[in-house]
PDB file of C-alpha atoms in Angstrom:
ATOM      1  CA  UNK A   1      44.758-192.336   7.521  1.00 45.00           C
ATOM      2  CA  UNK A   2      41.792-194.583   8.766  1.00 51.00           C
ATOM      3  CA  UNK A   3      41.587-192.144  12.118  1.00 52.00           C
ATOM      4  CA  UNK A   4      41.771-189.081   9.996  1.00 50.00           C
ATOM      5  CA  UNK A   5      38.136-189.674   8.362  1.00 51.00           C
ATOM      6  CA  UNK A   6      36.867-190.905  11.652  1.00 64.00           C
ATOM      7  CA  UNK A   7      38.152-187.305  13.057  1.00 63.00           C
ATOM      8  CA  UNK A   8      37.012-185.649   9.479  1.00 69.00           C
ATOM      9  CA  UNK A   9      32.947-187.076   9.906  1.00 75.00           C
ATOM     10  CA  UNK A  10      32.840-186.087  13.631  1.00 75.00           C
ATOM     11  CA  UNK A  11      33.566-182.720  12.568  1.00 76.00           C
ATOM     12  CA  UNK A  12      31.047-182.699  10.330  1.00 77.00           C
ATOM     13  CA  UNK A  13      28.646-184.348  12.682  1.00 76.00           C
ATOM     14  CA  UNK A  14      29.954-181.800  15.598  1.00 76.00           C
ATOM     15  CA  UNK A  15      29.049-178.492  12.958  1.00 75.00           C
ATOM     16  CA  UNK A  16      25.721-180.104  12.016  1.00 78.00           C
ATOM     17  CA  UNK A  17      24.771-180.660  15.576  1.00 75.00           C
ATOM     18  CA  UNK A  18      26.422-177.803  16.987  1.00 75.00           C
ATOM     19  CA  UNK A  19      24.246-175.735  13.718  1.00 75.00           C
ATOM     20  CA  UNK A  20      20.959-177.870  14.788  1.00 75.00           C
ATOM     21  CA  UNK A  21      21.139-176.890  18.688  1.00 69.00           C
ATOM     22  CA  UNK A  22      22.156-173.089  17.465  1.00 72.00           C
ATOM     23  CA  UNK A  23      18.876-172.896  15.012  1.00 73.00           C
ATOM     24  CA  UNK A  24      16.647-174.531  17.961  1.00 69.00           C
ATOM     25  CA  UNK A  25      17.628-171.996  20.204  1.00 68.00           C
ATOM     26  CA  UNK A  26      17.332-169.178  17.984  1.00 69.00           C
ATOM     27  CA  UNK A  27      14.132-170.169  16.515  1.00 71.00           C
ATOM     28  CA  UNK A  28      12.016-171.754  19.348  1.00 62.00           C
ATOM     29  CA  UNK A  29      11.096-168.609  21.247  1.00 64.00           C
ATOM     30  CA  UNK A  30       9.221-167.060  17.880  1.00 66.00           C
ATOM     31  CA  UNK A  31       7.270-170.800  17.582  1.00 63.00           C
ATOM     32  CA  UNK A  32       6.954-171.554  20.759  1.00 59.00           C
ATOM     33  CA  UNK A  33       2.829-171.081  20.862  1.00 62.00           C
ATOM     34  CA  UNK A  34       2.360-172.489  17.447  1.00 62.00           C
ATOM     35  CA  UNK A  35       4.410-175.631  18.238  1.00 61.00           C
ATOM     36  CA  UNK A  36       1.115-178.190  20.279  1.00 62.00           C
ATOM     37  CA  UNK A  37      -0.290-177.095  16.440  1.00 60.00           C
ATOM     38  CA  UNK A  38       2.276-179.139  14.907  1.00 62.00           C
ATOM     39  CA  UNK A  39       2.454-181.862  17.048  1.00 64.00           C
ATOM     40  CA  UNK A  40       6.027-180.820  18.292  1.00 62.00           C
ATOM     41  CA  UNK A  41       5.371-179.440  21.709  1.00 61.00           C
ATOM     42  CA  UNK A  42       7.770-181.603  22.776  1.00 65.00           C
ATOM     43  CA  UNK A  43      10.592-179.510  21.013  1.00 58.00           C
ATOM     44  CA  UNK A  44       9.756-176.710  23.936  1.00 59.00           C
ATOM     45  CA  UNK A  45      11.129-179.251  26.757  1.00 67.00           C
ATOM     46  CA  UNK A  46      14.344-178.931  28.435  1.00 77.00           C
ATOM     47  CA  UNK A  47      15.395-182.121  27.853  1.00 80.00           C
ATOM     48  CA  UNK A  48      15.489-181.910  24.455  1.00 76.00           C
ATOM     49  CA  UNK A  49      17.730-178.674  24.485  1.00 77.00           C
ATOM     50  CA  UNK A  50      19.949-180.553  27.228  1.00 84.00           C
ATOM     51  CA  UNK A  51      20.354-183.613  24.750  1.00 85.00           C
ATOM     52  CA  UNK A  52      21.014-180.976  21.986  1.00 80.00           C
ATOM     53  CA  UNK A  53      23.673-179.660  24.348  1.00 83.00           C
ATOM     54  CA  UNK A  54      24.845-182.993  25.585  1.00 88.00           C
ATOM     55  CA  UNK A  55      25.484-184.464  22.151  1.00 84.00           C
ATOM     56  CA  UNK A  56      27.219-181.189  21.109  1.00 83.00           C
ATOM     57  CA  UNK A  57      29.612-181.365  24.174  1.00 89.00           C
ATOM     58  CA  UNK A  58      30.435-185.027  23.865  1.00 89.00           C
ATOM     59  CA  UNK A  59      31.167-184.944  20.222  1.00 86.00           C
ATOM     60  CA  UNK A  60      33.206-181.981  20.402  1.00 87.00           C
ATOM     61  CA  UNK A  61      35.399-182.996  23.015  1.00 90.00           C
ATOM     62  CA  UNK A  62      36.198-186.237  21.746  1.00 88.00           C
ATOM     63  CA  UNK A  63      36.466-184.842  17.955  1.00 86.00           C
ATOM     64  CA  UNK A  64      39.014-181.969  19.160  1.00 88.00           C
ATOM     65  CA  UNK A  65      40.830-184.469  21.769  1.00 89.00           C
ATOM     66  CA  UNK A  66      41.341-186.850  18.549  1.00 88.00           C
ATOM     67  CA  UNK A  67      42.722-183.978  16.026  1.00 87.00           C
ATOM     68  CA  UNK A  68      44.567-182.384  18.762  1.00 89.00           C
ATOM     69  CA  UNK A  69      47.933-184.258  18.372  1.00 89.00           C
ATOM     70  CA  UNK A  70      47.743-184.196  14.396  1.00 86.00           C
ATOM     71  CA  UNK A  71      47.935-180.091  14.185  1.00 88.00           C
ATOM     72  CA  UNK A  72      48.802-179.113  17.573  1.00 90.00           C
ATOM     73  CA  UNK A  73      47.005-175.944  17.772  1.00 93.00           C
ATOM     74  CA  UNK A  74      44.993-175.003  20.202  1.00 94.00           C
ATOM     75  CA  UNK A  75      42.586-172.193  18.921  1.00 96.00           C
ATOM     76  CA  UNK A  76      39.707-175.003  18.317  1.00 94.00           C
ATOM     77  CA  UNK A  77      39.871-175.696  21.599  1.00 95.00           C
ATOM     78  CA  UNK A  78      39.412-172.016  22.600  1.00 96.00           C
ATOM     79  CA  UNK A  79      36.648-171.539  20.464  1.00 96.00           C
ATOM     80  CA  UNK A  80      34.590-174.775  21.484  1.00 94.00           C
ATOM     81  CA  UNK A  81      35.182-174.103  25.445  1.00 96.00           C
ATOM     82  CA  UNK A  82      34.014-169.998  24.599  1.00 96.00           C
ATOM     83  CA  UNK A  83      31.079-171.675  22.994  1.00 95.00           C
ATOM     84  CA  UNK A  84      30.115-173.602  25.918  1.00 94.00           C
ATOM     85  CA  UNK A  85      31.111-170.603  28.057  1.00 96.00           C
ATOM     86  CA  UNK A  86      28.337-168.823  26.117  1.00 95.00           C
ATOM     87  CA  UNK A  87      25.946-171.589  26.566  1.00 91.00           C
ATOM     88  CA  UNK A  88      26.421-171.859  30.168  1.00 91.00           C
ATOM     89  CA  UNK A  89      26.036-168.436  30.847  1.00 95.00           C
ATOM     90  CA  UNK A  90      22.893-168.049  28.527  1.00 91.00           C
ATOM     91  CA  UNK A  91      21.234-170.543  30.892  1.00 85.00           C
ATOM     92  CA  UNK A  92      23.024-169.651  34.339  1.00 89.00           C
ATOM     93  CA  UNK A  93      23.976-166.692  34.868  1.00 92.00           C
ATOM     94  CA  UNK A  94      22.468-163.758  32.963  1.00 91.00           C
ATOM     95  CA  UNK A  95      19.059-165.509  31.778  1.00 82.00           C
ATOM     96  CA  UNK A  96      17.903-162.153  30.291  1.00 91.00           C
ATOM     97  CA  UNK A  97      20.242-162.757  27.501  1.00 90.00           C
ATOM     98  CA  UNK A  98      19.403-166.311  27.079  1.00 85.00           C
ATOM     99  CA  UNK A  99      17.810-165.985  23.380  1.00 82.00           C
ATOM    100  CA  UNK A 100      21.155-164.264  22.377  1.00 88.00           C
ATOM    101  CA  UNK A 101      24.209-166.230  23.864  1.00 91.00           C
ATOM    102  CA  UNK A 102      22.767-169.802  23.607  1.00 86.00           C
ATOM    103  CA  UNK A 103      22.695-169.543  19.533  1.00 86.00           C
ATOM    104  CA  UNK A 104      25.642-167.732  19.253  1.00 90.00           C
ATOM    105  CA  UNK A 105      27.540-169.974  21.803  1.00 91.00           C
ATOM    106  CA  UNK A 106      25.791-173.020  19.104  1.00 86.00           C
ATOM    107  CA  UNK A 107      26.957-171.528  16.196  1.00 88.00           C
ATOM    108  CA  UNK A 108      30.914-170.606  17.982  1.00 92.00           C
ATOM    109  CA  UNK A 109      31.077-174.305  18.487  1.00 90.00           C
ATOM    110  CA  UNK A 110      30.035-174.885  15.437  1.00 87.00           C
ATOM    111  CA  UNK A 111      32.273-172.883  13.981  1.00 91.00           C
ATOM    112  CA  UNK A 112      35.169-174.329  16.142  1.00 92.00           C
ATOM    113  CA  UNK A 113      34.668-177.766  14.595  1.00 88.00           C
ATOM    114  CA  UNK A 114      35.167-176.029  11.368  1.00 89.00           C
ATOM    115  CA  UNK A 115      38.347-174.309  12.278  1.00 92.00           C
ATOM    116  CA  UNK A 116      39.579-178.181  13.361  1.00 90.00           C
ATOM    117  CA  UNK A 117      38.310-179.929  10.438  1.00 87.00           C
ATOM    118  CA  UNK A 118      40.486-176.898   8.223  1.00 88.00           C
ATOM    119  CA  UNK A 119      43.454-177.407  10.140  1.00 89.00           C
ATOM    120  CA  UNK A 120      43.327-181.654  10.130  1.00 84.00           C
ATOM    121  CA  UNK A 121      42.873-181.264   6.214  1.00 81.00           C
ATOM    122  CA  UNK A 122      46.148-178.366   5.994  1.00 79.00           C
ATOM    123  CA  UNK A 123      48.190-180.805   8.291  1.00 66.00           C
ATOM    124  CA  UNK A 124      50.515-184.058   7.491  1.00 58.00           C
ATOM    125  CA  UNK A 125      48.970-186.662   8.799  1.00 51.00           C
ATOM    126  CA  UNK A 126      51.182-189.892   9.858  1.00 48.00           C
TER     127      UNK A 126
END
């Protein structure tokens, strides 16, 4: 039971990172010039968005590898890797749609954490 709220809080820290990358992507093109004002220029670098996408990756993986053998279903595992597969091609391969598929590949991760955190709670745990 002890590795069930360990698996439970990732979740929850996978969605709220997965929601935080999704909401910097979306929003950062429309405050982009107004950002040096603030004193948060630094939120425009690509490290940051790389860290954003970084942290998102590592604690997905590990959160869905973890759950994995409790419900044995695989659709949160789809939905994460489409989510990164929308991320990846946001930044490499059609760049033109960039400001589209990187949120909605943040919020489809985000949303696959959800779909594993629903299905760990439905299941028996041992």
């Amino acid at each position: 039971m002890k590795h069930f709220i360990k698996s439970e809080k990732l979740d929850q820290l996978g969605m709220t990172a997965s929601l935080a990358c999704a909401i910097h992507c979306a929003v950062l093109p429309f405050v982009l010039t107004a950002l040096p004002l603030f004193g948060l220029s630094f939120l425009a670098h690509s490290w940051v968005e790389m860290s954003m996408i970084g942290l998102s990756l590592v604690i997905g993986v590990y959160s869905l590898s973890t759950s994995y053998p409790k419900h044995k279903r695989l659709l949160p595992i789809i939905i994460l890797v489409m989510g990164f597969a929308m991320i990846a091609t946001g930044h490499y391969l059609i760049e033109n749609l960039e400001a589209v598929l990187i949120p909605i590949g943040g919020f489809t991760i985000a949303f696959a954490h959800y779909v594993n955190w629903k299905y760990s709670r439905s299941c028996a745990h041992k």
